[in-house]
Amino acid sequence: MPTTNSPSVKMPTEEVLEINDIQGNSLAGFNKDFQMFLFLKIHDRTNTKAWIHDITPHIATVAEVLMFNNLFRTLRNRRKSDPQGLVATWLNIAFTYEGIQKLVSETDANQFSAGDPFRIGMPARAGLIGDPSDPTSAGHPNQWVVGGTDSNKYPDILLIIASDDPAHLNAEVTRIKSTLAALPQLSDGTRGLEIILEQPGATRPDQPGHEHFGFKDGISQPGVRGRLSKTTNDFLTPRLIDPKVPEAARYAKPGQPLIWPGQFVLGYKTQRDDDPIQPQKPLKLSPVWTKNGSFLVFRRLRQDVPAFWKFMQQTAAKLAQKPGFANMTAELLSAKLVGRWKSGAPLMRTPNADDSDLANDSLANNHFFYDVDTPKLPLVTLPDYPGDNFPQATKSSFGAVCPFAAHIRKVNPRDLQTDVGGASHTLTRLILRRGIPFGAPLSDPLHTTAAELTEERGLLFVSYQTSIENQFEFLSRHWANSDKKPPPSGGHDPIVGQKQGQGSDRTRNFQLLGTDDSTETIETSIDWVIPTGGGYFFAPSIKALKEVLG
Ligand code: N7H
């Protein structure tokens, strides 16, 4: 592998990112506990363009969000607790293809490739990404609360409003509604732009950072390359590995691969599928004003938490009767299906029991490979950090520790060779995840009240990427939904995998390896993650909002 200090390898220069022109939730991440997703429909072009013009100064940029996040982190590190009263409220905007069509010329709109999922839209792609084909099923786009086949529920615009404080969030939502109400009245009495759905999202108050099945989320994110200024080492993603070791050229911190920014924001160099370090040219901009923009995938994924835990209980009890599975519990089984324990600690580093200290160590909790023993990496000097002293991961090539079908192994096989290429290829598939839970948590999923069950809960999944087809859709269709890929075949992704193909049989399977090397195949036709809304959006640059859309 090339090294940073080897004279024969020229380290590529990382581009300066236009952080004042890129919307903040993509590269910086809002990281807020309270969010509101507002879906809007455009009825009048002139009013909507004027409204976009007026709200553009309120759209948060990467520069602003980073500044706040850095201040928050600095204070928290010094005070050893979250700084109280330090609050920011952010707004970002994105458009479906239909929305863009309503705002730009036909020639301009036609420049988005006709075959691209963004232009085709999520409802027409739903079958391909495995959503139920039975039109009466809750997961079919006919039934979705937003973004499905019902044109009245199909949005043109998505606004994401995010705050540290629910009162500030409400105030911003009220302010936005007043800007809509203040638009000039049209002859039919309307204002030309209406909200069709308000979807709140919030961090679980009982378990911050955990999704509704109970697992810590948002741990593993790619480290986006690129600089914030012309200063040599002013990187977007801090580099914490000792520059003297070769891994420093590939990882920002242990377990966080460096990825060229063109994978997430248009206009920048992209990742090569045969080399983890050298970039290739940016994707073609079509239309040109898509520069500094990003494609946003939104999925409203309802989670049937009682069904999930009931299945874990029953299946673990059955497995525990079998030789090789005597130690099986619902906790262990669910961890095997996710690839991490509830705390977020990876199975690969703590195979037999959860370890919250490991989970809370952001320099250790994502540092593991599957196919080789993971080496300890030397870091730059970090005051107060005692070092990663947890046992390092040892290879699990046969899936004894982390099954082949585990969610995190399916959607990011890391160092493993896959059906489409080597580990470098997998880097081209990564996405930036910015989801947040919705709905009230259950206090005990196995003992629920009728009132709790009338409410929905789940994940507002959001990802940013520059190719919906090669990134989000590839992960869903090609790997999560396949019981054979990436090889060796180990079953469907038990969290988000859906049985591929038409028909009513949605039985999924996943394999577990016992301590005696025996294999058990588990089957279920219960969907505990159900798509109930969604959309493919484009989050444009500030410049495009000012000059093209507004
Ligand atoms: Fe997943 N879960 O609670 O089980 N996810 N996910 N996801 N997910 C991850 O590593 C979950 C969904 C990815 O780099 C963790 O940050 C649930 C979709 C990717 O090692 C947990 C839902 C897609 C990763 C969950 C859901 C992905 C990842 C571990 C739906 C895209 C990083 C925390 C309700 C196709 C993998 C962490 C890596 C991690 C869960 C949806 C993708 C706990 C419940 C739709 C790329």
XYZ file of C-alpha atoms in Angstrom, residues 71-312:
242
model
C -17.953 25.599 19.067
C -20.332 23.069 20.646
C -17.672 20.354 20.591
C -14.957 22.644 22.004
C -17.154 23.662 24.935
C -18.301 20.122 25.601
C -14.743 18.791 25.631
C -13.608 21.491 28.091
C -16.684 21.351 30.333
C -17.162 17.568 30.069
C -20.906 18.094 29.550
C -23.187 19.529 26.863
C -23.057 23.356 26.920
C -26.444 24.641 28.078
C -28.141 27.462 26.223
C -26.012 27.133 23.102
C -28.750 26.728 20.534
C -28.905 26.934 16.771
C -31.863 26.469 14.441
C -31.174 25.520 10.855
C -33.154 25.375 7.632
C -32.376 23.425 4.436
C -34.380 22.962 1.245
C -34.638 20.311 -1.465
C -36.799 19.733 -4.551
C -38.283 16.748 -6.325
C -37.893 16.687 -10.088
C -41.541 17.763 -10.386
C -40.764 20.751 -8.155
C -37.805 21.751 -10.311
C -39.908 21.400 -13.449
C -42.338 23.926 -12.033
C -39.570 26.476 -11.439
C -37.137 26.297 -14.365
C -37.425 26.211 -18.135
C -38.282 22.944 -19.851
C -34.866 22.846 -21.526
C -33.206 23.259 -18.167
C -35.301 20.579 -16.451
C -34.671 18.193 -19.353
C -30.970 18.290 -18.640
C -31.462 15.991 -15.673
C -30.906 12.571 -17.224
C -34.211 10.939 -18.229
C -33.113 7.547 -16.917
C -31.975 8.835 -13.555
C -33.944 7.717 -10.467
C -34.194 11.366 -9.405
C -36.177 12.179 -12.526
C -38.179 8.955 -12.421
C -39.115 9.539 -8.780
C -39.302 7.203 -5.798
C -42.814 5.755 -6.304
C -41.883 4.463 -9.764
C -38.646 2.993 -8.353
C -40.319 1.500 -5.252
C -40.737 -1.971 -6.791
C -37.075 -1.975 -7.793
C -35.935 -1.171 -4.280
C -38.067 -4.030 -2.976
C -41.121 -2.226 -1.614
C -44.284 -4.344 -1.545
C -45.976 -4.895 -4.911
C -49.425 -5.512 -3.384
C -51.214 -2.145 -3.736
C -53.163 -2.758 -0.531
C -50.029 -3.382 1.514
C -48.998 -0.599 3.942
C -45.585 -0.375 2.301
C -46.891 0.121 -1.254
C -46.584 3.694 -2.618
C -50.397 3.775 -3.001
C -50.613 3.845 0.793
C -47.760 6.239 1.585
C -48.475 9.300 3.711
C -46.192 11.351 1.460
C -44.417 10.957 -1.861
C -46.409 7.988 -3.149
C -48.736 7.633 -6.109
C -51.439 10.019 -4.832
C -50.578 13.292 -6.578
C -52.140 15.324 -3.751
C -49.548 13.857 -1.407
C -46.627 14.215 -3.827
C -44.303 17.026 -2.716
C -42.411 19.538 -4.823
C -40.338 20.868 -1.960
C -38.912 19.437 1.261
C -37.878 21.799 4.044
C -35.818 20.384 6.895
C -35.885 22.588 9.967
C -33.676 21.514 12.864
C -32.962 22.887 16.307
C -31.476 22.042 19.681
C -34.578 23.419 21.353
C -38.211 22.485 20.592
C -39.427 26.038 21.318
C -36.950 27.480 18.809
C -37.982 24.831 16.286
C -41.658 25.749 16.693
C -40.861 29.441 16.365
C -39.024 28.807 13.077
C -41.845 26.633 11.715
C -44.333 29.390 12.644
C -42.136 31.973 10.943
C -41.989 29.888 7.764
C -45.753 29.434 7.786
C -46.177 33.204 8.114
C -43.976 33.720 5.036
C -46.321 31.417 3.105
C -49.399 33.231 4.397
C -47.864 36.560 3.396
C -47.571 35.605 -0.289
C -49.844 37.616 -2.588
C -53.319 36.118 -2.849
C -54.154 34.562 -6.215
C -57.470 34.830 -8.042
C -58.620 31.494 -6.577
C -57.927 32.735 -3.046
C -54.830 30.528 -2.525
C -51.198 31.632 -2.113
C -49.641 29.295 -4.660
C -47.528 27.258 -2.238
C -49.020 24.990 0.431
C -47.769 22.609 3.081
C -49.094 19.094 2.432
C -47.463 17.325 5.377
C -45.729 18.290 8.597
C -43.584 15.401 9.795
C -41.797 15.950 13.106
C -38.700 13.976 14.031
C -36.944 13.865 17.385
C -34.168 12.119 19.197
C -35.574 9.587 21.669
C -35.782 11.386 25.027
C -35.245 8.106 26.891
C -32.262 6.984 24.778
C -30.680 9.884 22.870
C -29.036 8.789 19.631
C -30.794 5.395 19.577
C -33.367 4.386 16.974
C -36.632 2.694 17.989
C -35.393 -0.919 18.059
C -33.009 0.413 20.698
C -29.705 0.585 18.797
C -27.314 3.523 18.748
C -27.299 5.006 15.237
C -25.180 7.534 13.389
C -21.814 6.088 14.409
C -20.260 5.178 11.075
C -19.953 7.981 8.535
C -17.482 8.389 5.679
C -14.770 11.019 6.238
C -15.289 13.505 3.441
C -12.035 14.789 1.932
C -11.576 18.448 1.043
C -10.345 21.616 2.692
C -12.189 24.544 4.226
C -9.596 27.102 3.075
C -6.362 27.305 1.112
C -4.390 26.508 4.260
C -2.684 23.141 3.652
C -4.168 21.097 6.479
C -7.466 22.905 7.024
C -9.496 19.755 6.367
C -13.274 19.393 6.588
C -12.776 16.068 8.374
C -10.120 16.239 11.112
C -7.170 13.866 10.568
C -6.426 12.012 13.772
C -4.099 9.235 12.609
C -0.362 9.714 13.026
C 0.766 10.979 9.592
C 3.847 8.776 9.784
C 1.798 5.613 9.157
C 0.391 4.745 5.715
C -3.164 4.449 7.036
C -3.189 8.231 7.551
C -3.573 8.589 3.778
C -6.739 6.497 3.839
C -8.485 7.153 7.127
C -9.481 10.334 8.977
C -9.746 8.420 12.244
C -9.736 4.675 12.929
C -12.625 3.141 10.969
C -13.464 6.318 9.044
C -12.298 6.032 5.410
C -11.511 9.231 3.541
C -13.780 9.704 0.540
C -13.493 12.279 -2.252
C -16.231 14.923 -1.881
C -17.678 14.388 -5.360
C -19.395 11.280 -3.960
C -21.636 13.544 -1.889
C -21.616 16.995 -3.507
C -21.523 17.662 -7.247
C -18.599 19.522 -8.766
C -15.744 17.816 -6.907
C -13.377 14.919 -7.552
C -14.892 11.469 -7.086
C -13.680 8.198 -5.632
C -11.938 5.661 -7.870
C -13.143 2.106 -7.522
C -9.643 0.667 -7.798
C -7.641 2.978 -5.567
C -8.536 4.258 -2.092
C -6.332 7.353 -2.339
C -6.197 8.771 -5.861
C -9.343 10.579 -7.081
C -10.929 10.731 -10.493
C -12.660 13.549 -12.275
C -15.924 15.074 -11.012
C -19.256 13.858 -12.367
C -20.639 15.811 -15.303
C -22.839 18.704 -14.191
C -26.170 18.475 -15.948
C -27.526 21.108 -15.667
C -24.444 23.203 -14.786
C -26.196 24.833 -11.843
C -26.235 21.519 -9.988
C -22.660 22.335 -8.849
C -22.425 22.314 -5.039
C -25.744 20.481 -4.897
C -26.494 16.981 -3.645
C -29.165 14.348 -4.137
C -31.186 13.664 -1.017
C -33.029 10.395 -0.410
C -35.847 10.535 2.117
C -37.610 7.417 3.416
C -40.289 7.443 6.088
C -39.649 3.990 7.540
C -42.185 2.822 10.097
C -40.775 0.352 12.601
C -42.889 -2.399 14.110
C -40.925 -2.549 17.345
C -43.117 -5.153 19.148
C -42.935 -7.488 16.119
C -39.152 -7.133 16.000
C -38.633 -7.947 19.689
C -41.242 -10.697 19.773
C -39.427 -12.385 16.903
C -36.074 -11.970 18.689
